[in-house]
Amino acid sequence: MVDIAARVWNHKWKIDPIVRSLIDTDFYKLLMCQTVLRRHPQTRVTFSLINRSQSVPLARLIDEGELREQLDHIRSLSLSRGESTWMRGNTFYGKRQMFTPGFMDWFEGLRLPPYHLERVGDQYELTFEGPWPEVMLWEIPALAVLMELRGRAVLHDLGRFELQVLYARAMTKLWEKVERLKGIDELRIADFGTRRRHSFLWQDWCVRAMQEGLGSAFTGTSNCLIAKNRDLEAIGTNAHELAMVYAALAESDADLRRAPYDVLSDWHEEHDGNLRIILPDTYGTAGFLKNAPDWLARWTGIRVDSGDPVAGAETAIRWWRERGEDPRDKLVIFSDGLDVDVIEDLHARFEGRVRTSFGWGTLLTNDFRGLTRDDALAPFSLVCKAKAANGHPTVKLSDNPEKATGPADEVARYRRVFEVGEQQRRAVLV
């Protein structure tokens, strides 16, 4: 087992680059990329960094030269032979050749496109612009770099024994969570913590702790590199990005209203009816389900990723019943700001009413709260979102207005088109 504290103390850049591989990313990114490459290869998009936690001054904590060095390293990466073999030959969700030969040929030749980095006050403005299939693959590694560099900055002046004690406490904290989770019958839980992890080595340790502690209740990881290295299931389907870009490309309000369903129609065709999980909250869950075509009710389940998770699941259950479906046969995946208390409550609340699963993110792979002076390692909310497509701004409304993104006039238009009424604001922790 890697001695993480020793590696942090005796850090060598060439041993521990923050991003080690093009598949050190979330599985859903690669699934979406294949769809985008096939259907929208020429669409030009802009991705932009958004630090929702302005109290964390990234540009004061992180040296710009070091940041550029890590980003440049990512641009030098290409798919290795072993990684290509894993993607081409592995079975994902029971399906062989999830990734087509055409996509793999393209991916094997890929180098990520240039980035634009500028300091603005105490924050960094980091943007990526170019063809959608290439630019979209910057999101996860960019977030991982910034999160880990912030952590390294905080840990820089700690001594060898301080680091040993810090990581011992963090390991104990996580293991106590795992022991609580052991007590939940028929639990299904996966690691969704790549984008805001403390570090790659720490995420890998967390995954192995979950493997040993939870056994079959631990269903896998969203991180493709860790899934490959640890012989785990790679977990994921799709994200808000698809609906945001499809909507930005809509030419009329009617096209805009159809965009979220066009995404899932294309997804269904792309994957031959597999990976049928709905992510309904991009422009409000209630309106999405109210206007959804009947065929969507036959899909496997729904992911609840914003707003009140209880309300989101109850809305889905009512919708399935109204459409003649038995909710007990359906799956609700909770993935927003989870920690053990929330997981325990949600599992108990919906046991026997619907199948539940949990995508545990930042508070699995980056929970150092209370372990450093001034809580300097506490997780914070950093995202990298599609900002424009073919020159048109993108919008995300979410079920929580605190997560909404886009120009104010476009946000107002989307709220009108999608008939979004009053929404409850919820503090965004991660």
GROMACS .gro file of N, CA, C and O in nm, residues 318-364:
model
  188
  318ARG      N    1  -4.406   0.944  -0.817
  318ARG     CA    2  -4.541   0.982  -0.863
  318ARG      C    3  -4.549   0.974  -1.016
  318ARG      O    4  -4.650   0.929  -1.072
  319TRP      N    5  -4.446   1.020  -1.083
  319TRP     CA    6  -4.445   1.020  -1.229
  319TRP      C    7  -4.452   0.877  -1.282
  319TRP      O    8  -4.529   0.850  -1.374
  320TRP      N    9  -4.375   0.787  -1.227
  320TRP     CA   10  -4.381   0.649  -1.274
  320TRP      C   11  -4.521   0.591  -1.253
  320TRP      O   12  -4.574   0.522  -1.341
  321ARG      N   13  -4.579   0.617  -1.138
  321ARG     CA   14  -4.713   0.563  -1.112
  321ARG      C   15  -4.814   0.619  -1.211
  321ARG      O   16  -4.900   0.546  -1.264
  322GLU      N   17  -4.808   0.748  -1.239
  322GLU     CA   18  -4.899   0.812  -1.334
  322GLU      C   19  -4.884   0.754  -1.474
  322GLU      O   20  -4.980   0.754  -1.551
  323ARG      N   21  -4.764   0.707  -1.506
  323ARG     CA   22  -4.738   0.650  -1.639
  323ARG      C   23  -4.755   0.499  -1.641
  323ARG      O   24  -4.716   0.433  -1.738
  324GLY      N   25  -4.811   0.442  -1.534
  324GLY     CA   26  -4.839   0.299  -1.533
  324GLY      C   27  -4.721   0.210  -1.503
  324GLY      O   28  -4.726   0.089  -1.529
  325GLU      N   29  -4.615   0.267  -1.447
  325GLU     CA   30  -4.495   0.189  -1.414
  325GLU      C   31  -4.491   0.164  -1.264
  325GLU      O   32  -4.537   0.245  -1.183
  326ASP      N   33  -4.434   0.050  -1.225
  326ASP     CA   34  -4.419   0.016  -1.083
  326ASP      C   35  -4.287   0.073  -1.033
  326ASP      O   36  -4.179   0.028  -1.075
  327PRO      N   37  -4.290   0.171  -0.943
  327PRO     CA   38  -4.165   0.232  -0.892
  327PRO      C   39  -4.071   0.131  -0.827
  327PRO      O   40  -3.949   0.153  -0.824
  328ARG      N   41  -4.124   0.021  -0.776
  328ARG     CA   42  -4.039  -0.078  -0.710
  328ARG      C   43  -3.942  -0.144  -0.809
  328ARG      O   44  -3.842  -0.203  -0.767
  329ASP      N   45  -3.974  -0.134  -0.937
  329ASP     CA   46  -3.886  -0.189  -1.040
  329ASP      C   47  -3.786  -0.086  -1.092
  329ASP      O   48  -3.703  -0.118  -1.177
  330LYS      N   49  -3.797   0.039  -1.044
  330LYS     CA   50  -3.715   0.147  -1.095
  330LYS      C   51  -3.598   0.178  -1.001
  330LYS      O   52  -3.598   0.141  -0.884
  331LEU      N   53  -3.502   0.251  -1.054
  331LEU     CA   54  -3.381   0.285  -0.980
  331LEU      C   55  -3.369   0.436  -0.965
  331LEU      O   56  -3.380   0.510  -1.064
  332VAL      N   57  -3.348   0.483  -0.843
  332VAL     CA   58  -3.316   0.623  -0.817
  332VAL      C   59  -3.172   0.630  -0.770
  332VAL      O   60  -3.134   0.568  -0.670
  333ILE      N   61  -3.090   0.706  -0.845
  333ILE     CA   62  -2.950   0.724  -0.809
  333ILE      C   63  -2.934   0.863  -0.748
  333ILE      O   64  -2.961   0.964  -0.813
  334PHE      N   65  -2.893   0.869  -0.623
  334PHE     CA   66  -2.869   0.996  -0.555
  334PHE      C   67  -2.721   1.030  -0.569
  334PHE      O   68  -2.634   0.946  -0.545
  335SER      N   69  -2.692   1.158  -0.606
  335SER     CA   70  -2.551   1.191  -0.632
  335SER      C   71  -2.513   1.334  -0.596
  335SER      O   72  -2.409   1.382  -0.640
  336ASP      N   73  -2.594   1.401  -0.515
  336ASP     CA   74  -2.567   1.541  -0.485
  336ASP      C   75  -2.527   1.561  -0.340
  336ASP      O   76  -2.609   1.544  -0.249
  337GLY      N   77  -2.400   1.597  -0.316
  337GLY     CA   78  -2.355   1.635  -0.183
  337GLY      C   79  -2.375   1.528  -0.076
  337GLY      O   80  -2.406   1.560   0.039
  338LEU      N   81  -2.353   1.402  -0.112
  338LEU     CA   82  -2.382   1.293  -0.019
  338LEU      C   83  -2.276   1.278   0.088
  338LEU      O   84  -2.157   1.297   0.064
  339ASP      N   85  -2.323   1.241   0.208
  339ASP     CA   86  -2.237   1.190   0.312
  339ASP      C   87  -2.318   1.085   0.388
  339ASP      O   88  -2.436   1.062   0.357
  340VAL      N   89  -2.257   1.021   0.488
  340VAL     CA   90  -2.317   0.902   0.546
  340VAL      C   91  -2.456   0.928   0.604
  340VAL      O   92  -2.548   0.849   0.585
  341ASP      N   93  -2.473   1.039   0.676
  341ASP     CA   94  -2.604   1.069   0.735
  341ASP      C   95  -2.713   1.073   0.628
  341ASP      O   96  -2.822   1.016   0.647
  342VAL      N   97  -2.684   1.141   0.519
  342VAL     CA   98  -2.781   1.155   0.410
  342VAL      C   99  -2.808   1.019   0.346
  342VAL      O  100  -2.923   0.984   0.316
  343ILE      N  101  -2.703   0.941   0.323
  343ILE     CA  102  -2.719   0.809   0.261
  343ILE      C  103  -2.806   0.720   0.349
  343ILE      O  104  -2.899   0.653   0.300
  344GLU      N  105  -2.778   0.719   0.478
  344GLU     CA  106  -2.859   0.637   0.570
  344GLU      C  107  -3.005   0.679   0.566
  344GLU      O  108  -3.096   0.594   0.559
  345ASP      N  109  -3.031   0.809   0.570
  345ASP     CA  110  -3.169   0.858   0.572
  345ASP      C  111  -3.243   0.825   0.444
  345ASP      O  112  -3.357   0.778   0.447
  346LEU      N  113  -3.179   0.849   0.330
  346LEU     CA  114  -3.245   0.825   0.201
  346LEU      C  115  -3.272   0.676   0.179
  346LEU      O  116  -3.378   0.638   0.130
  347HIS      N  117  -3.176   0.592   0.217
  347HIS     CA  118  -3.196   0.449   0.199
  347HIS      C  119  -3.314   0.400   0.283
  347HIS      O  120  -3.400   0.324   0.236
  348ALA      N  121  -3.320   0.445   0.410
  348ALA     CA  122  -3.429   0.403   0.498
  348ALA      C  123  -3.564   0.457   0.450
  348ALA      O  124  -3.665   0.387   0.455
  349ARG      N  125  -3.564   0.579   0.402
  349ARG     CA  126  -3.689   0.644   0.361
  349ARG      C  127  -3.752   0.575   0.239
  349ARG      O  128  -3.875   0.565   0.228
  350PHE      N  129  -3.669   0.529   0.147
  350PHE     CA  130  -3.722   0.475   0.022
  350PHE      C  131  -3.711   0.323   0.009
  350PHE      O  132  -3.747   0.267  -0.094
  351GLU      N  133  -3.665   0.259   0.115
  351GLU     CA  134  -3.654   0.113   0.112
  351GLU      C  135  -3.790   0.048   0.085
  351GLU      O  136  -3.889   0.078   0.151
  352GLY      N  137  -3.795  -0.040  -0.013
  352GLY     CA  138  -3.918  -0.109  -0.048
  352GLY      C  139  -4.008  -0.033  -0.143
  352GLY      O  140  -4.104  -0.089  -0.198
  353ARG      N  141  -3.981   0.097  -0.163
  353ARG     CA  142  -4.064   0.178  -0.252
  353ARG      C  143  -4.000   0.194  -0.390
  353ARG      O  144  -4.070   0.212  -0.490
  354VAL      N  145  -3.867   0.192  -0.393
  354VAL     CA  146  -3.793   0.208  -0.517
  354VAL      C  147  -3.653   0.153  -0.491
  354VAL      O  148  -3.607   0.148  -0.376
  355ARG      N  149  -3.585   0.107  -0.593
  355ARG     CA  150  -3.445   0.066  -0.576
  355ARG      C  151  -3.358   0.192  -0.568
  355ARG      O  152  -3.380   0.286  -0.643
  356THR      N  153  -3.264   0.192  -0.477
  356THR     CA  154  -3.178   0.310  -0.460
  356THR      C  155  -3.032   0.274  -0.484
  356THR      O  156  -2.989   0.160  -0.463
  357SER      N  157  -2.958   0.374  -0.529
  357SER     CA  158  -2.814   0.363  -0.546
  357SER      C  159  -2.755   0.500  -0.517
  357SER      O  160  -2.823   0.602  -0.531
  358PHE      N  161  -2.628   0.503  -0.478
  358PHE     CA  162  -2.567   0.627  -0.435
  358PHE      C  163  -2.434   0.647  -0.507
  358PHE      O  164  -2.348   0.558  -0.507
  359GLY      N  165  -2.417   0.766  -0.568
  359GLY     CA  166  -2.290   0.807  -0.625
  359GLY      C  167  -2.223   0.903  -0.529
  359GLY      O  168  -2.258   1.021  -0.524
  360TRP      N  169  -2.129   0.851  -0.451
  360TRP     CA  170  -2.067   0.928  -0.342
  360TRP      C  171  -1.946   1.002  -0.397
  360TRP      O  172  -1.852   0.940  -0.446
  361GLY      N  173  -1.948   1.135  -0.387
  361GLY     CA  174  -1.847   1.217  -0.451
  361GLY      C  175  -1.747   1.278  -0.357
  361GLY      O  176  -1.666   1.210  -0.293
  362THR      N  177  -1.752   1.410  -0.346
  362THR     CA  178  -1.648   1.486  -0.279
  362THR      C  179  -1.627   1.446  -0.133
  362THR      O  180  -1.514   1.442  -0.084
  363LEU      N  181  -1.734   1.417  -0.062
  363LEU     CA  182  -1.720   1.382   0.080
  363LEU      C  183  -1.676   1.239   0.101
  363LEU      O  184  -1.660   1.195   0.216
  364LEU      N  185  -1.653   1.166  -0.007
  364LEU     CA  186  -1.579   1.041  -0.002
  364LEU      C  187  -1.431   1.066  -0.026
  364LEU      O  188  -1.346   1.025   0.053
   0.00000   0.00000   0.00000
